Amino acid sequence: MSDLGKAERGPRSVFLVEDEVMIRMMVSDMLEELGYHVAAEAGDIDEAVRLVQCTDFDIAILDVNVNGKVISPVAEAVQLRKRPFVFATGYGVQGLPEKFRDRPALQKPFQMDTLARMIEDTLRGVAA
């Protein structure tokens, strides 16, 4: 495991948005095993937008399609807070909202090492 997940100030915190409960639980477990703190989880767009405003987190992982709706409002809210985010999608880059196609994306299904590398690379890019 990398030391990046456990920064000097403590574990990095993650905001997770995923509508499929079992996938959300699995990703949350992966994150905790990697040494991250899951600051908040959401399973729908409205809840996610609300939580973005009141949750302290270092990075967000956003499912692209949440209950049939595109994640754009949540991505915009995260961007307004100047927090980095990674998309998780089963649709490839073409499934990303057009204005966010330059953002990193995890291709579902993904493994823990891929998740760790994507988060570390994204956080490193912000710190650089």
XYZ file of C-alpha atoms in Angstrom:
128
model
C 0.000 0.000 0.000
C 1.164 3.488 -0.781
C 1.847 6.086 1.884
C -0.282 8.599 -0.017
C -3.515 7.143 1.368
C -2.269 7.769 4.889
C -1.002 11.321 4.729
C 0.674 12.953 7.704
C -2.605 14.513 8.807
C -4.328 11.124 8.810
C -6.149 9.102 6.208
C -7.509 10.880 3.163
C -11.290 11.099 3.028
C -13.477 10.016 0.133
C -17.011 10.979 -0.873
C -18.596 8.041 -2.713
C -21.640 8.216 -5.003
C -22.983 4.898 -6.323
C -26.620 3.875 -6.737
C -26.049 0.103 -6.603
C -25.935 -0.729 -2.886
C -23.762 -3.838 -3.235
C -21.227 -2.023 -5.428
C -21.195 0.927 -3.021
C -20.513 -1.425 -0.099
C -17.752 -3.208 -2.021
C -16.029 0.044 -3.043
C -16.371 1.405 0.492
C -14.704 -1.747 1.847
C -11.918 -1.431 -0.744
C -11.325 2.192 0.231
C -11.129 1.372 3.922
C -8.776 -1.528 3.239
C -6.558 0.899 1.306
C -6.448 3.213 4.327
C -8.945 5.846 3.188
C -11.799 7.183 5.293
C -15.208 7.167 3.600
C -16.540 10.561 4.678
C -19.986 10.097 3.118
C -21.891 7.876 0.703
C -24.870 8.678 -1.495
C -27.126 6.555 -3.668
C -28.988 9.287 -5.542
C -28.283 12.652 -7.163
C -30.262 14.859 -4.754
C -28.683 13.295 -1.673
C -25.232 13.570 -3.255
C -25.634 17.269 -4.080
C -26.750 17.927 -0.500
C -23.838 15.944 0.966
C -21.274 17.720 -1.224
C -22.226 20.965 0.510
C -21.907 19.704 4.091
C -19.221 16.998 3.987
C -15.479 17.478 4.296
C -13.646 15.208 1.843
C -10.400 15.129 -0.120
C -11.625 13.357 -3.266
C -14.912 12.084 -4.687
C -15.651 8.915 -6.621
C -18.734 9.435 -8.758
C -20.754 6.792 -10.577
C -21.682 8.308 -13.942
C -25.215 6.886 -14.159
C -27.116 7.156 -10.875
C -30.631 5.726 -11.038
C -30.814 6.575 -14.739
C -29.610 10.157 -14.263
C -26.259 11.585 -15.339
C -24.001 12.630 -12.446
C -23.304 16.137 -13.855
C -24.999 18.146 -11.043
C -22.872 16.354 -8.452
C -19.662 16.727 -10.480
C -20.383 20.447 -10.855
C -20.961 20.806 -7.097
C -17.696 18.965 -6.325
C -15.874 21.149 -8.850
C -17.276 24.310 -7.207
C -15.759 23.114 -3.923
C -12.439 22.729 -5.753
C -12.162 19.052 -4.857
C -10.779 16.446 -7.248
C -13.008 13.644 -8.449
C -12.864 10.403 -10.376
C -15.710 8.912 -12.359
C -16.642 5.240 -12.160
C -18.387 3.961 -15.272
C -19.282 0.838 -17.149
C -19.754 2.873 -20.327
C -16.175 3.932 -21.069
C -15.004 7.488 -21.716
C -17.842 8.062 -24.180
C -20.291 7.579 -21.312
C -18.841 10.510 -19.363
C -20.643 13.855 -19.389
C -19.128 15.770 -22.321
C -17.853 18.710 -20.265
C -16.000 16.303 -17.943
C -14.364 13.974 -20.463
C -10.940 15.236 -19.410
C -11.470 13.814 -15.908
C -10.068 10.458 -14.795
C -12.427 7.497 -15.067
C -12.374 4.031 -13.557
C -13.769 1.407 -15.906
C -16.199 -0.884 -14.049
C -15.627 -3.486 -12.880
C -12.311 -2.424 -11.342
C -9.864 -4.044 -8.955
C -8.538 -2.585 -5.720
C -5.084 -1.875 -7.173
C -6.648 0.082 -10.053
C -8.763 2.067 -7.589
C -5.716 2.834 -5.432
C -3.620 3.936 -8.400
C -6.388 6.179 -9.790
C -6.946 7.910 -6.444
C -3.231 8.351 -5.805
C -2.595 9.709 -9.308
C -5.526 12.112 -9.016
C -4.475 13.368 -5.574
C -0.860 13.648 -6.704
C -1.985 15.727 -9.698
C -3.800 18.106 -7.369
C -0.792 18.412 -5.066
C 1.658 18.996 -7.936
